[in-house]
Tab-separated table of N, CA, C and O in Angstrom:
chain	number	residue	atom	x	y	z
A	1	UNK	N	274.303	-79.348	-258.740
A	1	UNK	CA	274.865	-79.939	-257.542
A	1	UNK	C	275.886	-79.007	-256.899
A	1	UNK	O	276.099	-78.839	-255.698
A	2	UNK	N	276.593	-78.320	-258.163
A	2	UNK	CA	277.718	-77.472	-257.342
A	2	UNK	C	276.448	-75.948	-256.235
A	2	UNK	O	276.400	-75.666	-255.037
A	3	UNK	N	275.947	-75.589	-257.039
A	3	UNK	CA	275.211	-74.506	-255.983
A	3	UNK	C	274.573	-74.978	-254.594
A	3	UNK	O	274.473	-74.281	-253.584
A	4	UNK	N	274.182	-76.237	-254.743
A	4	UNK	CA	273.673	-76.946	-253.488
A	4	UNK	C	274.729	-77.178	-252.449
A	4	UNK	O	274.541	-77.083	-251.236
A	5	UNK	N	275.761	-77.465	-252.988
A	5	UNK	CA	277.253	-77.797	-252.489
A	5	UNK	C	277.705	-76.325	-251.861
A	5	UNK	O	278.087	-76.270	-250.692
A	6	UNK	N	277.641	-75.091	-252.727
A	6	UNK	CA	277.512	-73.496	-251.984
A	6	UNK	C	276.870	-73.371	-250.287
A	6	UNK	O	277.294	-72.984	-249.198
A	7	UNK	N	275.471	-74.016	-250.903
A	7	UNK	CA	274.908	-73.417	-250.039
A	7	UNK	C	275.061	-73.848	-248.899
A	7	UNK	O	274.994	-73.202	-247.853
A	8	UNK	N	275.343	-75.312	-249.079
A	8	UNK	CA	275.345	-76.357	-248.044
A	8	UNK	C	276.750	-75.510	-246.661
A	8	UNK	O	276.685	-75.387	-245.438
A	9	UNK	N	277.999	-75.059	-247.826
A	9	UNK	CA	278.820	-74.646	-246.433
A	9	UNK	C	278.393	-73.344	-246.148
A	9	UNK	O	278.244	-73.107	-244.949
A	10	UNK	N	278.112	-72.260	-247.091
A	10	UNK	CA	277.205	-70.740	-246.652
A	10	UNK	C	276.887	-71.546	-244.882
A	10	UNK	O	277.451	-71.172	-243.854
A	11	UNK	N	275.698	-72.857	-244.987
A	11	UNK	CA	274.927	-72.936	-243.777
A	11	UNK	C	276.169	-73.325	-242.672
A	11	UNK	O	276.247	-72.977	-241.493
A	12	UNK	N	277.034	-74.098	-243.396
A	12	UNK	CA	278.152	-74.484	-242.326
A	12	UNK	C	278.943	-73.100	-241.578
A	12	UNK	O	278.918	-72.688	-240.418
A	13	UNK	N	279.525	-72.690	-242.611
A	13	UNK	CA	280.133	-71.124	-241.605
A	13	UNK	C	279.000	-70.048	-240.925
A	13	UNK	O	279.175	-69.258	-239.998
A	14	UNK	N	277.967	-70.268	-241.603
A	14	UNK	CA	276.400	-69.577	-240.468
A	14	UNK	C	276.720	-70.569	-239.039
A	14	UNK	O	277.044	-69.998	-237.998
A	15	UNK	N	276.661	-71.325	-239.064
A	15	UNK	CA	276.046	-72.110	-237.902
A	15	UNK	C	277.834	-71.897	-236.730
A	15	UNK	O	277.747	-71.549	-235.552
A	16	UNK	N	279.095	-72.165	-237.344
A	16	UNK	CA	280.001	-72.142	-237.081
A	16	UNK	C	280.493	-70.825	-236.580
A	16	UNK	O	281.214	-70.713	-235.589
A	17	UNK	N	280.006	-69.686	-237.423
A	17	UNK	CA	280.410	-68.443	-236.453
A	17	UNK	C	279.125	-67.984	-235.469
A	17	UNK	O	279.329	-67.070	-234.669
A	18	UNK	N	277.646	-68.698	-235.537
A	18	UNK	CA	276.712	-68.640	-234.578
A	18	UNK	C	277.291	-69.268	-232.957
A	18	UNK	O	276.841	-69.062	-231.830
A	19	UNK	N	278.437	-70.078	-233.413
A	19	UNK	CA	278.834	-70.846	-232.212
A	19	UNK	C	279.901	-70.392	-231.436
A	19	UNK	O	280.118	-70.205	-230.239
A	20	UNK	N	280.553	-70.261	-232.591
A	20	UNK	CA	281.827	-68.975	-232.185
A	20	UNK	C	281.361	-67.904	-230.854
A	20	UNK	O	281.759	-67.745	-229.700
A	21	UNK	N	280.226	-67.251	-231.777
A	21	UNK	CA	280.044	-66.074	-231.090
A	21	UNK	C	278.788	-66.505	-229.503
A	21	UNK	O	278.577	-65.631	-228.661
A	22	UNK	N	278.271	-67.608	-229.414
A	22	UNK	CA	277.684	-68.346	-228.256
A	22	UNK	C	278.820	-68.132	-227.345
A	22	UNK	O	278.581	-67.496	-226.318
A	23	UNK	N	280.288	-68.655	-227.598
A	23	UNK	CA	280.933	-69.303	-226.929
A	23	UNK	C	281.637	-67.665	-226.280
A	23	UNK	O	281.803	-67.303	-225.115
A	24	UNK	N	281.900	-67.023	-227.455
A	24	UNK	CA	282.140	-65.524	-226.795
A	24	UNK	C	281.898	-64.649	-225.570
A	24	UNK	O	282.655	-64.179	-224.721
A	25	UNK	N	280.310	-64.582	-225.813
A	25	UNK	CA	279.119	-64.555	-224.706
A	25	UNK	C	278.954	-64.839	-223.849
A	25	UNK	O	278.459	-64.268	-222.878
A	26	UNK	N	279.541	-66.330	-224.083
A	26	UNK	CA	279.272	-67.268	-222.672
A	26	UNK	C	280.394	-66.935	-222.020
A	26	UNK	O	280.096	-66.324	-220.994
A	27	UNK	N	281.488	-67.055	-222.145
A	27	UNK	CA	282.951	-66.565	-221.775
A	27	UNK	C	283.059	-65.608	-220.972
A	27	UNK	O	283.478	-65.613	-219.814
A	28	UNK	N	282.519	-64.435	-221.856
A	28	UNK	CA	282.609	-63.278	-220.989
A	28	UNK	C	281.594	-63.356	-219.858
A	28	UNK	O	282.181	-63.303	-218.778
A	29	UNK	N	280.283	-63.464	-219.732
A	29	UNK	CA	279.703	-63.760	-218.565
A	29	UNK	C	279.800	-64.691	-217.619
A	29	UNK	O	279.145	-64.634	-216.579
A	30	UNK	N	280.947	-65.994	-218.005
A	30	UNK	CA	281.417	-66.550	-216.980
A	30	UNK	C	282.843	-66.127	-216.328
A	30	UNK	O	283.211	-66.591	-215.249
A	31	UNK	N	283.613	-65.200	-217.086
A	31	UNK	CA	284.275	-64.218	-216.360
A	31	UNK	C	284.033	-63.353	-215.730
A	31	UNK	O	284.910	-63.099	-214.905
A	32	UNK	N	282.804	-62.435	-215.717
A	32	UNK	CA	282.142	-61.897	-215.094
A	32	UNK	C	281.805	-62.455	-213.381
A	32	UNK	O	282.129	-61.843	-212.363
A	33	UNK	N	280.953	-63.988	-213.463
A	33	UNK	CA	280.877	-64.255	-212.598
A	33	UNK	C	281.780	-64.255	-212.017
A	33	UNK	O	281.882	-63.643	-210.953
A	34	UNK	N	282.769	-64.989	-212.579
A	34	UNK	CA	283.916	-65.760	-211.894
A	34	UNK	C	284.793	-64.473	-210.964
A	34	UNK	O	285.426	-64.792	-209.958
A	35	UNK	N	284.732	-63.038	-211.437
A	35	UNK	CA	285.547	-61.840	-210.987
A	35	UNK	C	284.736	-61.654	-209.924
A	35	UNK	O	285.345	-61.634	-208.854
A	36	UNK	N	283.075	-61.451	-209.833
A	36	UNK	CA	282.270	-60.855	-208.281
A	36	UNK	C	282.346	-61.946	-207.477
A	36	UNK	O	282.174	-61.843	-206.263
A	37	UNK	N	282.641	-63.225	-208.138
A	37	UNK	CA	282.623	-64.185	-206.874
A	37	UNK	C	284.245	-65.343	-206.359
A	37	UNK	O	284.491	-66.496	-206.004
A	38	UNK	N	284.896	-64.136	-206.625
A	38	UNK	CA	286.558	-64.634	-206.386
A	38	UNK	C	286.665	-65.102	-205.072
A	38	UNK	O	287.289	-66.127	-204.797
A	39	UNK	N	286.069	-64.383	-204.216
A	39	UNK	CA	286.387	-64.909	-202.861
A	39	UNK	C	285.983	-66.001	-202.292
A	39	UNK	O	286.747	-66.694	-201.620
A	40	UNK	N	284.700	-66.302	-202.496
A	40	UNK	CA	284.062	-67.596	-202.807
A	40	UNK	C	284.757	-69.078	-203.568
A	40	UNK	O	284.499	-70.245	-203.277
A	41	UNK	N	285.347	-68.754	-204.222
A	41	UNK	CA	285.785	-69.555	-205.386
A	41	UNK	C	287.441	-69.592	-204.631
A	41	UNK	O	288.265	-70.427	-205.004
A	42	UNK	N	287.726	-68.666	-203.647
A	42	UNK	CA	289.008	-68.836	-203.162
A	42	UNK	C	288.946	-69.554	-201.904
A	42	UNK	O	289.860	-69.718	-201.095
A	43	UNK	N	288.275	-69.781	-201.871
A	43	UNK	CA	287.539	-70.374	-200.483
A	43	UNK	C	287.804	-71.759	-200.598
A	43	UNK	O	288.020	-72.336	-199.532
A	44	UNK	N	287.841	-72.475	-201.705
A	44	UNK	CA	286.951	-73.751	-201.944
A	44	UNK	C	288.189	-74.836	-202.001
A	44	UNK	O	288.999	-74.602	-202.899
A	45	UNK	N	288.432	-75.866	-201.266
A	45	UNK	CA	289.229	-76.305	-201.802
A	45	UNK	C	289.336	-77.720	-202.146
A	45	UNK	O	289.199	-78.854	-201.688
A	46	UNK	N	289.852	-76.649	-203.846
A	46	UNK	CA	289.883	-77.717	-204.668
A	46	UNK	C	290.671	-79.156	-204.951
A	46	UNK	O	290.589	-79.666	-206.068
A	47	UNK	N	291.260	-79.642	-204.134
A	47	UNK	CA	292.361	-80.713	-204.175
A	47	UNK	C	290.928	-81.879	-203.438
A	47	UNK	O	290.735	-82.873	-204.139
A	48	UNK	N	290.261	-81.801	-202.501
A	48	UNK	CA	289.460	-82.349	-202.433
A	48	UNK	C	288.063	-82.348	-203.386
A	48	UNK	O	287.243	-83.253	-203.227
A	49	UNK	N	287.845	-81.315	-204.355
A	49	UNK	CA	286.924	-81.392	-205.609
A	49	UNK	C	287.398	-82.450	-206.618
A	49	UNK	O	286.789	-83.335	-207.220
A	50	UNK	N	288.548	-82.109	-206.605
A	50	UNK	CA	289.316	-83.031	-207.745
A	50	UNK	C	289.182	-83.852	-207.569
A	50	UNK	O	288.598	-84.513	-208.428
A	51	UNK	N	289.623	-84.534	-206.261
A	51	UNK	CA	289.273	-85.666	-206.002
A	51	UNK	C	288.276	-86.463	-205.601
A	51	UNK	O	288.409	-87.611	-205.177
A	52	UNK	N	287.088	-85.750	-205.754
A	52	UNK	CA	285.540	-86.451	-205.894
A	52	UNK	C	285.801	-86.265	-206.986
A	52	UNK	O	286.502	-87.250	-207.219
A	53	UNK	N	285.765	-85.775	-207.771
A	53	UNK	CA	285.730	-85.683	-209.521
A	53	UNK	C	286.777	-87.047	-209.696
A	53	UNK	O	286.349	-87.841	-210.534
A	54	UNK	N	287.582	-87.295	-209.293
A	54	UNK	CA	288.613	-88.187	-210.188
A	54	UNK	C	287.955	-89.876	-209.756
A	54	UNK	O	288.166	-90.940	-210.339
A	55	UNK	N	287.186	-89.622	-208.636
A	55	UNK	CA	286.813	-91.055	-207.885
A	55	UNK	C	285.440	-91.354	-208.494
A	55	UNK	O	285.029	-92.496	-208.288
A	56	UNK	N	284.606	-90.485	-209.251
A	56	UNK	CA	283.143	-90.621	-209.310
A	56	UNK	C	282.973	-90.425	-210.937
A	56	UNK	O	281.922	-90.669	-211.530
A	57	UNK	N	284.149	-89.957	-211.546
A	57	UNK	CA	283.779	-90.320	-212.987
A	57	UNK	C	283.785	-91.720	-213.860
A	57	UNK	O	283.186	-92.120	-214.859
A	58	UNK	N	284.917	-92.329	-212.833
A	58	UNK	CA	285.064	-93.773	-214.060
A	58	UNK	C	283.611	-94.253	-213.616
A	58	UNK	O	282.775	-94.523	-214.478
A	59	UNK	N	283.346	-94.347	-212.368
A	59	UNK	CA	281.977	-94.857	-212.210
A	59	UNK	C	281.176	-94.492	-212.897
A	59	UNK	O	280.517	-95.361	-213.467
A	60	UNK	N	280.803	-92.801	-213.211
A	60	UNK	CA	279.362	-93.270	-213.856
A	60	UNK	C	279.763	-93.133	-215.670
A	60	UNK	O	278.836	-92.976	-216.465
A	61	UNK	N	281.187	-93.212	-216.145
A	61	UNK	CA	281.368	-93.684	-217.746
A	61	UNK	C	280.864	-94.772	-217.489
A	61	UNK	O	279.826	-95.097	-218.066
A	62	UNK	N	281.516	-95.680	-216.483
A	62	UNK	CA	280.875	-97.151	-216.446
A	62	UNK	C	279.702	-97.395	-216.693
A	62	UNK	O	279.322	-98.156	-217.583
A	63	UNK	N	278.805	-96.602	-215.719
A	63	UNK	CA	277.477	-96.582	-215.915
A	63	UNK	C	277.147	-96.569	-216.928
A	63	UNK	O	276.696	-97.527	-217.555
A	64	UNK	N	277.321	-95.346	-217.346
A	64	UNK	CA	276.511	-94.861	-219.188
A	64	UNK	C	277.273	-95.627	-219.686
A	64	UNK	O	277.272	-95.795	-220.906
């Protein structure tokens, strides 16, 4: 039972630094975007995003 118990977290820190390093990846290529498309993104304004976001979420938690 104890070697099964090994292996069992071996798979846990596999899967845990597989995610790690997803999240790495992803990071940097959404910094990426986020740097060629600054001006765009400076453009936008967000005080009215927020506030579709803040008016349209309880609704659809409600929903689901």
């Amino acid at each position: 039972m104890n070697k099964n118990n090994k292996s069992s977290n071996i798979k846990i820190y596999i899967i845990f630094a597989l995610v790690m390093i997803s999240c790495l990846v992803g990071g940097f290529f959404v910094g990426k975007f986020t740097g060629k498309n600054s001006d765009i993104l400076a453009s936008i304004n967000w005080d009215k995003f927020a506030l579709f976001i803040s008016n349209s979420l309880p609704v659809a938690y409600g929903v689901l």
